[in-house]
């Protein structure tokens, strides 16, 4: 495996880092405190071509490889989880899924404006009674002439008030269990659609998360993604892309924890020396560094498989599980290193700790990934190539 980044990728990392340092870092404390999702920043990300970084140029994207998307996610989450989450749902869960599953006319209508960042995409799978257990979802879609009628509700949907387009999962035939789930491209403007942000979140307060409601919402027949009954497969393949971005973002969270902790280690003295000279503090720093380097290897290995157009469900799940756990631990240690100051918003590490929890829950909880990994090792789970694979990177 080649571990070198191309000149283009080095420049990309520099550009995103500079953007984060100038456009996110100075304001994020205030946005987080106010629960404000800054849409102007999202627009600026789009202007830089960062909302479609790995989407081919023929579909309006920047045409870079999948590991370039990882670089974007790493650097964004170094600033805050909210903007990385936005890229995760827009590019990872929605646009990459369209690239994989949509017809040519669906791509022209929805993927192209999304890749250019002119329209924002999101992903509606979770429901009040269906999170890890996707087959428990209750939203229904009934064919009526030239359209489907959707009734139901989604919850915990990132960009619920912001996105223009959603991938929405609903039962077209409940008797077939998960083989009866279908996926629809839904526009915010459809009659019967509404959304409502969730207040009182532990973290990602500078992000937008909430509920979607479908009240007899009519969706044109041509907005069915794939075939009726493909919804479960589509959702799982979307998660292969989304989880990859979450894992990459977790590396950025660890970087942020390290940066803040190293600064504080040099700044704070106890017992006549910098706290960085105490071995137990060094242990926490060393664990963060090990977590960062191990997570990066897992993430970029999953990206290399994506670049080759190979199935990577197992590798992506492992990267997501480990990177998010390492980031959560790094954030906890970063607060510990800051002592009582880490417990206040005078320093960013309390935000890192709050933000690091959701990625351990969304896109497959820690427990779901643990089970998946055990099942692969025990031979209970085996992946075959999908009928519609994410296209290999053509370079
Ligand atoms: C900030 C945020 C943003 C989100 N954004 C989106 C989004 O954009 N789109 C979307 O569709 N969803 C989104 N989600 C929802 C997220 O994907 C779900 O919360 C997640 O899938 C877990 O589902 P749940 O919360 O219903 O937990 P549950 O599935 O009810 O799980 C509860 C607990 O039981 C454990 N558990 C469940 N089943 C098993 C099992 N078989 N064995 C062992 N343990 C088990 C879980 O690990 C967990 O600890 C978001 C969530 C958050 C917090």
Short mmCIF file of C-alpha atoms and ligand atoms in Angstrom, two decimals:
data_model
loop_
_atom_site.label_atom_id
_atom_site.label_comp_id
_atom_site.label_asym_id
_atom_site.label_seq_id
_atom_site.Cartn_x
_atom_site.Cartn_y
_atom_site.Cartn_z
CA UNK A 1 0.00 0.00 0.00
CA UNK A 2 1.26 3.47 -0.86
CA UNK A 3 1.27 5.69 2.24
CA UNK A 4 2.26 8.87 0.40
CA UNK A 5 -0.19 11.68 -0.18
CA UNK A 6 -0.12 13.28 -3.62
CA UNK A 7 0.87 16.95 -4.02
CA UNK A 8 -2.79 17.68 -4.71
CA UNK A 9 -3.78 16.03 -1.41
CA UNK A 10 -1.11 17.92 0.53
CA UNK A 11 -2.47 21.16 -0.93
CA UNK A 12 -6.03 20.10 -0.14
CA UNK A 13 -5.12 19.48 3.51
CA UNK A 14 -3.42 22.86 3.75
CA UNK A 15 -6.39 24.63 2.18
CA UNK A 16 -8.94 22.99 4.50
CA UNK A 17 -6.73 23.61 7.54
CA UNK A 18 -6.41 27.27 6.68
CA UNK A 19 -10.17 27.49 6.12
CA UNK A 20 -10.83 25.89 9.52
CA UNK A 21 -8.30 28.16 11.27
CA UNK A 22 -9.79 31.33 9.77
CA UNK A 23 -13.46 30.58 9.18
CA UNK A 24 -14.40 28.13 11.95
CA UNK A 25 -12.02 28.29 14.94
CA UNK A 26 -12.57 31.98 15.78
CA UNK A 27 -16.38 31.61 15.90
CA UNK A 28 -17.08 28.03 16.89
CA UNK A 29 -17.22 28.63 20.65
CA UNK A 30 -19.97 31.19 20.17
CA UNK A 31 -21.91 29.08 17.62
CA UNK A 32 -21.72 26.09 19.94
CA UNK A 33 -22.92 28.12 22.94
CA UNK A 34 -25.83 29.57 20.94
CA UNK A 35 -26.74 26.33 19.18
CA UNK A 36 -26.22 28.11 15.86
CA UNK A 37 -25.57 26.19 12.64
CA UNK A 38 -23.77 28.64 10.37
CA UNK A 39 -25.07 28.16 6.85
CA UNK A 40 -22.71 30.79 5.46
CA UNK A 41 -19.81 28.52 6.39
CA UNK A 42 -21.47 25.66 4.53
CA UNK A 43 -21.77 27.94 1.46
CA UNK A 44 -18.07 28.78 1.71
CA UNK A 45 -17.22 25.06 1.90
CA UNK A 46 -19.22 24.60 -1.30
CA UNK A 47 -17.39 27.48 -3.00
CA UNK A 48 -14.11 25.69 -2.22
CA UNK A 49 -15.47 22.55 -3.91
CA UNK A 50 -15.47 20.64 -0.62
CA UNK A 51 -19.08 19.41 -0.82
CA UNK A 52 -18.30 17.09 -3.74
CA UNK A 53 -14.62 16.38 -3.36
CA UNK A 54 -14.73 12.71 -4.44
CA UNK A 55 -17.60 13.02 -6.92
CA UNK A 56 -16.40 12.73 -10.54
CA UNK A 57 -16.04 15.98 -12.46
CA UNK A 58 -18.63 14.73 -14.98
CA UNK A 59 -21.19 14.98 -12.15
CA UNK A 60 -20.10 18.38 -10.90
CA UNK A 61 -17.58 17.25 -8.28
CA UNK A 62 -13.85 17.83 -7.81
CA UNK A 63 -12.93 14.34 -9.10
CA UNK A 64 -10.48 13.56 -6.29
CA UNK A 65 -10.14 10.11 -4.71
CA UNK A 66 -11.93 8.79 -1.63
CA UNK A 67 -8.94 9.40 0.64
CA UNK A 68 -9.14 13.08 -0.31
CA UNK A 69 -12.60 13.04 1.22
CA UNK A 70 -11.01 11.57 4.35
CA UNK A 71 -8.52 14.46 4.44
CA UNK A 72 -11.37 16.98 4.22
CA UNK A 73 -13.23 15.24 7.06
CA UNK A 74 -10.14 15.00 9.27
CA UNK A 75 -9.34 18.66 8.89
CA UNK A 76 -12.95 19.83 9.31
CA UNK A 77 -13.43 17.92 12.54
CA UNK A 78 -10.22 19.39 13.88
CA UNK A 79 -12.37 22.56 13.89
CA UNK A 80 -15.72 21.13 14.93
CA UNK A 81 -17.79 17.99 14.53
CA UNK A 82 -20.77 19.94 13.14
CA UNK A 83 -19.22 20.77 9.77
CA UNK A 84 -17.69 17.33 9.35
CA UNK A 85 -21.12 15.86 10.09
CA UNK A 86 -22.57 18.09 7.37
CA UNK A 87 -20.06 16.72 4.84
CA UNK A 88 -20.68 13.18 6.11
CA UNK A 89 -24.40 13.30 5.45
CA UNK A 90 -24.28 15.43 2.32
CA UNK A 91 -21.40 13.68 0.54
CA UNK A 92 -20.97 10.36 2.38
CA UNK A 93 -24.55 9.30 2.99
CA UNK A 94 -26.35 11.08 0.18
CA UNK A 95 -24.20 12.02 -2.85
CA UNK A 96 -22.01 8.91 -2.81
CA UNK A 97 -25.18 6.81 -2.57
CA UNK A 98 -26.62 8.58 -5.61
CA UNK A 99 -23.33 7.97 -7.42
CA UNK A 100 -23.69 4.29 -6.58
CA UNK A 101 -27.40 3.71 -7.14
CA UNK A 102 -29.07 6.54 -9.08
CA UNK A 103 -30.16 6.43 -12.73
CA UNK A 104 -28.49 8.86 -15.11
CA UNK A 105 -31.45 11.24 -15.00
CA UNK A 106 -31.57 11.11 -11.17
CA UNK A 107 -27.83 11.89 -11.14
CA UNK A 108 -28.29 14.88 -13.43
CA UNK A 109 -31.21 16.21 -11.38
CA UNK A 110 -29.92 15.60 -7.84
CA UNK A 111 -26.25 14.58 -7.74
CA UNK A 112 -24.89 17.34 -9.99
CA UNK A 113 -26.27 20.28 -7.94
CA UNK A 114 -25.28 18.51 -4.72
CA UNK A 115 -21.70 17.90 -5.88
CA UNK A 116 -21.44 21.57 -6.80
CA UNK A 117 -22.82 22.48 -3.37
CA UNK A 118 -25.77 24.34 -4.90
CA UNK A 119 -28.17 21.96 -3.15
CA UNK A 120 -27.66 20.18 0.16
CA UNK A 121 -28.44 16.50 0.70
CA UNK A 122 -29.27 14.56 3.88
CA UNK A 123 -30.21 11.04 4.93
CA UNK A 124 -33.39 9.94 6.68
CA UNK A 125 -33.18 6.41 8.04
CA UNK A 126 -33.60 6.57 11.84
CA UNK A 127 -37.09 6.66 13.37
CA UNK A 128 -38.32 6.95 16.96
CA UNK A 129 -38.61 3.14 17.18
CA UNK A 130 -35.91 2.18 14.65
CA UNK A 131 -32.22 2.98 15.08
CA UNK A 132 -29.85 0.02 15.10
CA UNK A 133 -32.80 -2.20 14.18
CA UNK A 134 -33.52 -0.71 10.76
CA UNK A 135 -36.21 -3.27 9.91
CA UNK A 136 -38.34 -1.87 12.76
CA UNK A 137 -39.03 1.32 10.82
CA UNK A 138 -42.66 2.32 10.43
CA UNK A 139 -42.73 4.86 7.62
CA UNK A 140 -44.75 3.54 4.68
CA UNK A 141 -44.79 4.31 0.97
CA UNK A 142 -47.83 3.33 -1.07
CA UNK A 143 -47.86 3.46 -4.86
CA UNK A 144 -50.77 5.52 -6.19
CA UNK A 145 -50.63 6.03 -9.97
CA UNK A 146 -47.53 8.02 -10.91
CA UNK A 147 -46.40 8.71 -7.36
CA UNK A 148 -45.82 7.13 -3.95
CA UNK A 149 -47.57 8.46 -0.85
CA UNK A 150 -45.33 8.53 2.21
CA UNK A 151 -46.54 8.62 5.79
CA UNK A 152 -44.32 8.53 8.84
CA UNK A 153 -41.60 10.24 10.79
CA UNK A 154 -37.81 10.30 11.06
CA UNK A 155 -35.76 11.43 14.01
CA UNK A 156 -32.17 12.48 14.71
CA UNK A 157 -31.69 13.58 11.10
CA UNK A 158 -28.64 15.77 10.54
CA UNK A 159 -29.32 18.91 8.45
CA UNK A 160 -33.09 18.39 8.92
CA UNK A 161 -33.86 22.11 8.50
CA UNK A 162 -31.08 22.83 6.04
CA UNK A 163 -31.08 20.14 3.36
CA UNK A 164 -32.89 20.51 0.05
CA UNK A 165 -32.93 16.77 -0.75
CA UNK A 166 -33.24 13.71 1.49
CA UNK A 167 -32.83 10.01 0.95
CA UNK A 168 -35.81 8.59 2.83
CA UNK A 169 -36.35 4.92 3.66
CA UNK A 170 -39.88 3.49 3.91
CA UNK A 171 -41.69 0.20 3.69
CA UNK A 172 -43.33 -0.55 0.34
CA UNK A 173 -44.10 -4.08 1.58
CA UNK A 174 -43.87 -4.69 5.32
CA UNK A 175 -44.55 -8.45 4.94
CA UNK A 176 -41.15 -8.87 3.29
CA UNK A 177 -39.35 -7.42 6.35
CA UNK A 178 -36.09 -5.74 5.36
CA UNK A 179 -36.54 -6.89 1.73
CA UNK A 180 -39.66 -4.70 1.67
CA UNK A 181 -37.86 -1.41 2.40
CA UNK A 182 -37.42 1.08 -0.45
CA UNK A 183 -35.47 4.32 -0.78
CA UNK A 184 -36.83 7.60 -2.15
CA UNK A 185 -35.29 10.90 -3.17
CA UNK A 186 -37.41 13.50 -1.40
CA UNK A 187 -37.38 17.25 -1.92
CA UNK A 188 -38.06 19.60 0.98
CA UNK A 189 -40.64 21.44 -1.15
CA UNK A 190 -42.96 18.41 -1.45
CA UNK A 191 -46.38 18.97 0.07
CA UNK A 192 -46.73 17.06 3.34
CA UNK A 193 -43.06 17.46 4.31
CA UNK A 194 -42.01 19.29 7.46
CA UNK A 195 -39.01 19.33 9.80
CA UNK A 196 -38.22 20.40 13.36
CA UNK A 197 -34.83 20.82 15.04
CA UNK A 198 -34.06 18.96 18.28
CA UNK A 199 -33.03 21.11 21.23
CA UNK A 200 -31.01 20.12 24.27
CA UNK A 201 -28.32 18.00 22.61
CA UNK A 202 -25.21 16.97 24.56
CA UNK A 203 -22.88 17.91 21.70
CA UNK A 204 -22.65 18.98 18.06
CA UNK A 205 -24.56 22.03 19.20
CA UNK A 206 -23.24 24.05 16.27
CA UNK A 207 -24.96 21.50 14.02
CA UNK A 208 -28.56 21.01 12.95
CA UNK A 209 -30.28 17.75 13.92
CA UNK A 210 -33.95 16.89 14.24
CA UNK A 211 -37.13 15.34 12.98
CA UNK A 212 -38.75 14.92 9.57
CA UNK A 213 -42.49 14.41 9.14
CA UNK A 214 -44.25 12.98 6.08
CA UNK A 215 -47.97 13.55 6.09
CA UNK A 216 -49.42 12.02 2.92
CA UNK A 217 -46.35 13.34 1.09
CA UNK A 218 -46.45 12.61 -2.66
CA UNK A 219 -43.13 11.50 -4.16
CA UNK A 220 -42.93 11.05 -7.97
CA UNK A 221 -42.50 7.42 -9.01
CA UNK A 222 -39.24 8.29 -10.79
CA UNK A 223 -37.74 9.28 -7.41
CA UNK A 224 -37.53 5.66 -6.29
CA UNK A 225 -33.80 4.92 -5.90
CA UNK A 226 -32.92 1.46 -7.22
CA UNK A 227 -35.85 -0.94 -7.26
CA UNK A 228 -38.64 -1.50 -4.76
CA UNK A 229 -37.12 -3.59 -1.94
CA UNK A 230 -33.55 -2.34 -2.50
CA UNK A 231 -33.80 0.11 0.43
CA UNK A 232 -32.02 -1.99 3.04
CA UNK A 233 -29.08 -2.71 0.70
CA UNK A 234 -28.94 0.97 -0.26
CA UNK A 235 -28.95 2.03 3.39
CA UNK A 236 -26.13 -0.37 4.28
CA UNK A 237 -24.02 0.69 1.30
CA UNK A 238 -24.63 4.35 2.18
CA UNK A 239 -23.33 3.59 5.66
CA UNK A 240 -20.11 2.18 4.15
CA UNK A 241 -19.51 5.66 2.77
CA UNK A 242 -20.83 7.62 5.75
CA UNK A 243 -18.90 5.58 8.32
CA UNK A 244 -15.71 6.20 6.38
CA UNK A 245 -16.20 9.96 6.76
CA UNK A 246 -17.05 9.61 10.47
CA UNK A 247 -13.88 7.58 11.05
CA UNK A 248 -11.77 10.15 9.21
CA UNK A 249 -13.39 12.95 11.20
CA UNK A 250 -12.56 11.15 14.45
CA UNK A 251 -8.87 11.43 13.49
CA UNK A 252 -9.37 15.19 13.30
CA UNK A 253 -11.01 15.14 16.74
CA UNK A 254 -7.95 13.37 18.14
CA UNK A 255 -5.66 15.92 16.44
CA UNK A 256 -7.59 18.74 18.10
CA UNK A 257 -7.34 17.00 21.51
CA UNK A 258 -3.60 16.55 21.04
CA UNK A 259 -3.01 20.15 19.98
CA UNK A 260 -4.91 21.57 22.96
CA UNK A 261 -3.34 19.11 25.40
CA UNK A 262 0.24 19.62 24.22
CA UNK A 263 -0.16 23.41 24.53
CA UNK A 264 -1.56 23.01 28.03
CA UNK A 265 1.16 20.53 29.03
CA UNK A 266 3.76 23.22 28.30
CA UNK A 267 1.73 26.04 29.86
CA UNK A 268 0.67 24.52 33.20
CA UNK A 269 3.13 23.76 35.98
CA UNK A 270 2.66 21.63 39.11
CA UNK A 271 5.26 20.56 41.66
CA UNK A 272 7.79 22.87 39.98
CA UNK A 273 7.60 21.48 36.44
CA UNK A 274 5.48 21.49 33.31
CA UNK A 275 2.71 18.93 33.64
CA UNK A 276 3.98 17.39 30.37
CA UNK A 277 6.96 16.14 32.38
CA UNK A 278 4.75 13.98 34.62
CA UNK A 279 4.73 10.40 33.36
CA UNK A 280 1.01 9.82 33.92
CA UNK A 281 0.22 12.89 31.80
CA UNK A 282 2.64 11.61 29.17
CA UNK A 283 0.74 8.34 29.15
CA UNK A 284 -2.45 10.17 28.10
CA UNK A 285 -0.57 12.07 25.37
CA UNK A 286 1.03 8.84 24.13
CA UNK A 287 -2.39 7.10 24.01
CA UNK A 288 -3.79 9.96 21.93
CA UNK A 289 -0.88 9.75 19.49
CA UNK A 290 -1.21 5.97 19.20
CA UNK A 291 -4.98 6.31 18.68
CA UNK A 292 -4.46 8.91 15.96
CA UNK A 293 -1.88 6.90 14.04
CA UNK A 294 -3.79 3.59 14.30
CA UNK A 295 -7.05 5.24 13.27
CA UNK A 296 -5.44 6.91 10.28
CA UNK A 297 -4.04 3.60 9.06
CA UNK A 298 -7.48 1.99 9.29
CA UNK A 299 -9.19 4.92 7.57
CA UNK A 300 -6.74 5.21 4.70
CA UNK A 301 -6.77 1.45 4.18
CA UNK A 302 -10.57 1.56 3.82
CA UNK A 303 -10.14 4.49 1.41
CA UNK A 304 -7.62 2.52 -0.65
CA UNK A 305 -10.20 -0.29 -1.04
CA UNK A 306 -12.84 2.25 -2.07
CA UNK A 307 -10.44 3.69 -4.63
CA UNK A 308 -10.15 0.22 -6.17
CA UNK A 309 -13.93 -0.22 -6.23
CA UNK A 310 -13.73 -3.10 -3.74
CA UNK A 311 -16.24 -3.99 -1.03
CA UNK A 312 -15.00 -2.51 2.27
CA UNK A 313 -17.85 -2.95 4.75
CA UNK A 314 -15.65 -4.90 7.19
CA UNK A 315 -12.65 -2.55 7.01
CA UNK A 316 -14.81 0.59 7.18
CA UNK A 317 -16.73 -0.72 10.20
CA UNK A 318 -13.45 -1.46 12.01
CA UNK A 319 -12.08 2.00 11.18
CA UNK A 320 -15.28 3.71 12.34
CA UNK A 321 -15.51 1.75 15.58
CA UNK A 322 -11.87 2.16 16.57
CA UNK A 323 -11.38 5.78 15.46
CA UNK A 324 -14.53 6.97 17.26
CA UNK A 325 -13.62 5.10 20.44
CA UNK A 326 -10.09 6.52 20.33
CA UNK A 327 -11.49 10.03 19.78
CA UNK A 328 -13.92 9.69 22.68
CA UNK A 329 -11.08 8.49 24.93
CA UNK A 330 -8.76 11.25 23.65
CA UNK A 331 -11.38 13.90 24.45
CA UNK A 332 -11.89 12.47 27.94
CA UNK A 333 -8.12 12.50 28.51
CA UNK A 334 -7.83 16.03 27.09
CA UNK A 335 -10.30 17.24 29.73
CA UNK A 336 -8.36 15.33 32.38
CA UNK A 337 -5.08 16.93 31.33
CA UNK A 338 -6.70 20.38 31.63
CA UNK A 339 -7.90 19.60 35.15
CA UNK A 340 -10.70 21.91 36.31
CA UNK A 341 -10.05 24.31 33.43
CA UNK A 342 -10.98 21.49 31.08
CA UNK A 343 -14.36 21.42 32.76
CA UNK A 344 -15.24 24.94 31.58
CA UNK A 345 -15.71 26.42 28.12
CA UNK A 346 -12.68 28.63 28.65
CA UNK A 347 -10.85 25.83 26.80
CA UNK A 348 -12.23 23.90 23.80
CA UNK A 349 -11.73 20.43 25.26
CA UNK A 350 -15.11 20.27 27.03
CA UNK A 351 -16.70 20.79 23.57
CA UNK A 352 -14.50 18.02 22.17
CA UNK A 353 -15.71 15.65 24.87
CA UNK A 354 -19.38 16.51 24.25
CA UNK A 355 -18.89 16.26 20.47
CA UNK A 356 -17.01 12.98 20.61
CA UNK A 357 -20.01 11.05 21.97
CA UNK A 358 -22.42 11.17 19.02
CA UNK A 359 -19.97 9.50 16.60
CA UNK A 360 -19.82 6.53 18.97
CA UNK A 361 -23.61 6.29 18.55
CA UNK A 362 -24.44 7.28 14.98
CA UNK A 363 -23.73 5.28 11.83
CA UNK A 364 -23.63 2.08 13.85
CA UNK A 365 -23.15 2.18 17.60
CA UNK A 366 -19.99 0.88 19.23
CA UNK A 367 -21.91 -2.30 20.09
CA UNK A 368 -23.13 -2.89 16.52
CA UNK A 369 -19.58 -2.57 15.17
CA UNK A 370 -18.26 -4.87 17.89
CA UNK A 371 -20.81 -7.49 16.86
CA UNK A 372 -19.99 -7.04 13.16
CA UNK A 373 -16.28 -7.51 13.75
CA UNK A 374 -16.82 -10.60 15.87
CA UNK A 375 -19.16 -12.07 13.26
CA UNK A 376 -16.62 -11.54 10.47
CA UNK A 377 -13.91 -13.26 12.50
CA UNK A 378 -16.19 -16.11 13.51
CA UNK A 379 -17.34 -16.61 9.91
CA UNK A 380 -21.02 -15.77 10.64
CA UNK A 381 -20.89 -12.75 8.32
CA UNK A 382 -19.54 -12.68 4.77
CA UNK A 383 -19.87 -9.88 2.21
CA UNK A 384 -20.42 -10.41 -1.50
CA UNK A 385 -19.91 -7.67 -4.11
CA UNK A 386 -23.09 -5.57 -4.36
CA UNK A 387 -25.08 -5.36 -7.58
CA UNK A 388 -24.22 -1.64 -7.58
CA UNK A 389 -20.72 -0.98 -6.25
CA UNK A 390 -19.35 2.48 -5.50
CA UNK A 391 -17.31 3.20 -8.65
CA UNK A 392 -13.54 2.85 -8.44
CA UNK A 393 -11.58 6.10 -8.56
CA UNK A 394 -10.49 6.61 -12.14
CA UNK A 395 -7.64 8.98 -11.34
C1 LIG B 1 -26.11 13.80 16.53
C2 LIG B 1 -26.77 12.66 15.80
C3 LIG B 1 -26.96 12.77 14.42
C4 LIG B 1 -27.59 11.75 13.72
N1 LIG B 1 -27.82 11.89 12.37
C5 LIG B 1 -28.53 10.94 11.69
C6 LIG B 1 -28.87 11.11 10.31
O1 LIG B 1 -28.45 12.10 9.68
N2 LIG B 1 -29.64 10.17 9.72
C7 LIG B 1 -30.11 9.09 10.38
O2 LIG B 1 -30.84 8.30 9.77
N3 LIG B 1 -29.82 8.89 11.69
C8 LIG B 1 -29.04 9.79 12.36
N4 LIG B 1 -28.74 9.61 13.70
C9 LIG B 1 -29.32 8.47 14.40
C10 LIG B 1 -28.32 7.36 14.69
O3 LIG B 1 -27.88 6.75 13.51
C11 LIG B 1 -28.96 6.38 15.67
O4 LIG B 1 -29.07 7.07 16.90
C12 LIG B 1 -28.17 5.08 15.83
O5 LIG B 1 -28.33 4.29 14.70
C13 LIG B 1 -28.58 4.28 17.06
O6 LIG B 1 -29.94 4.10 17.10
P1 LIG B 1 -30.77 4.45 18.44
O7 LIG B 1 -30.35 5.80 18.88
O8 LIG B 1 -32.21 4.22 18.13
O9 LIG B 1 -30.25 3.42 19.51
P2 LIG B 1 -30.79 1.91 19.70
O10 LIG B 1 -30.69 1.17 18.42
O11 LIG B 1 -32.10 1.94 20.37
O12 LIG B 1 -29.71 1.34 20.71
C14 LIG B 1 -29.75 1.62 22.10
C15 LIG B 1 -28.57 0.90 22.77
O13 LIG B 1 -28.73 -0.52 22.60
C16 LIG B 1 -27.58 -1.05 21.94
N5 LIG B 1 -27.99 -2.13 21.05
C17 LIG B 1 -28.97 -2.07 20.08
N6 LIG B 1 -29.05 -3.25 19.47
C18 LIG B 1 -28.09 -4.05 20.01
C19 LIG B 1 -27.65 -5.39 19.76
N7 LIG B 1 -28.20 -6.15 18.79
N8 LIG B 1 -26.66 -5.89 20.55
C20 LIG B 1 -26.05 -5.12 21.48
N9 LIG B 1 -26.41 -3.86 21.74
C21 LIG B 1 -27.42 -3.34 21.02
C22 LIG B 1 -26.98 0.12 21.17
O14 LIG B 1 -25.61 -0.11 20.86
C23 LIG B 1 -27.21 1.24 22.15
O15 LIG B 1 -26.21 1.25 23.11
C24 LIG B 1 -28.05 10.61 14.42
C25 LIG B 1 -27.83 10.49 15.80
C26 LIG B 1 -27.18 11.50 16.48
C27 LIG B 1 -26.95 11.35 17.95
#
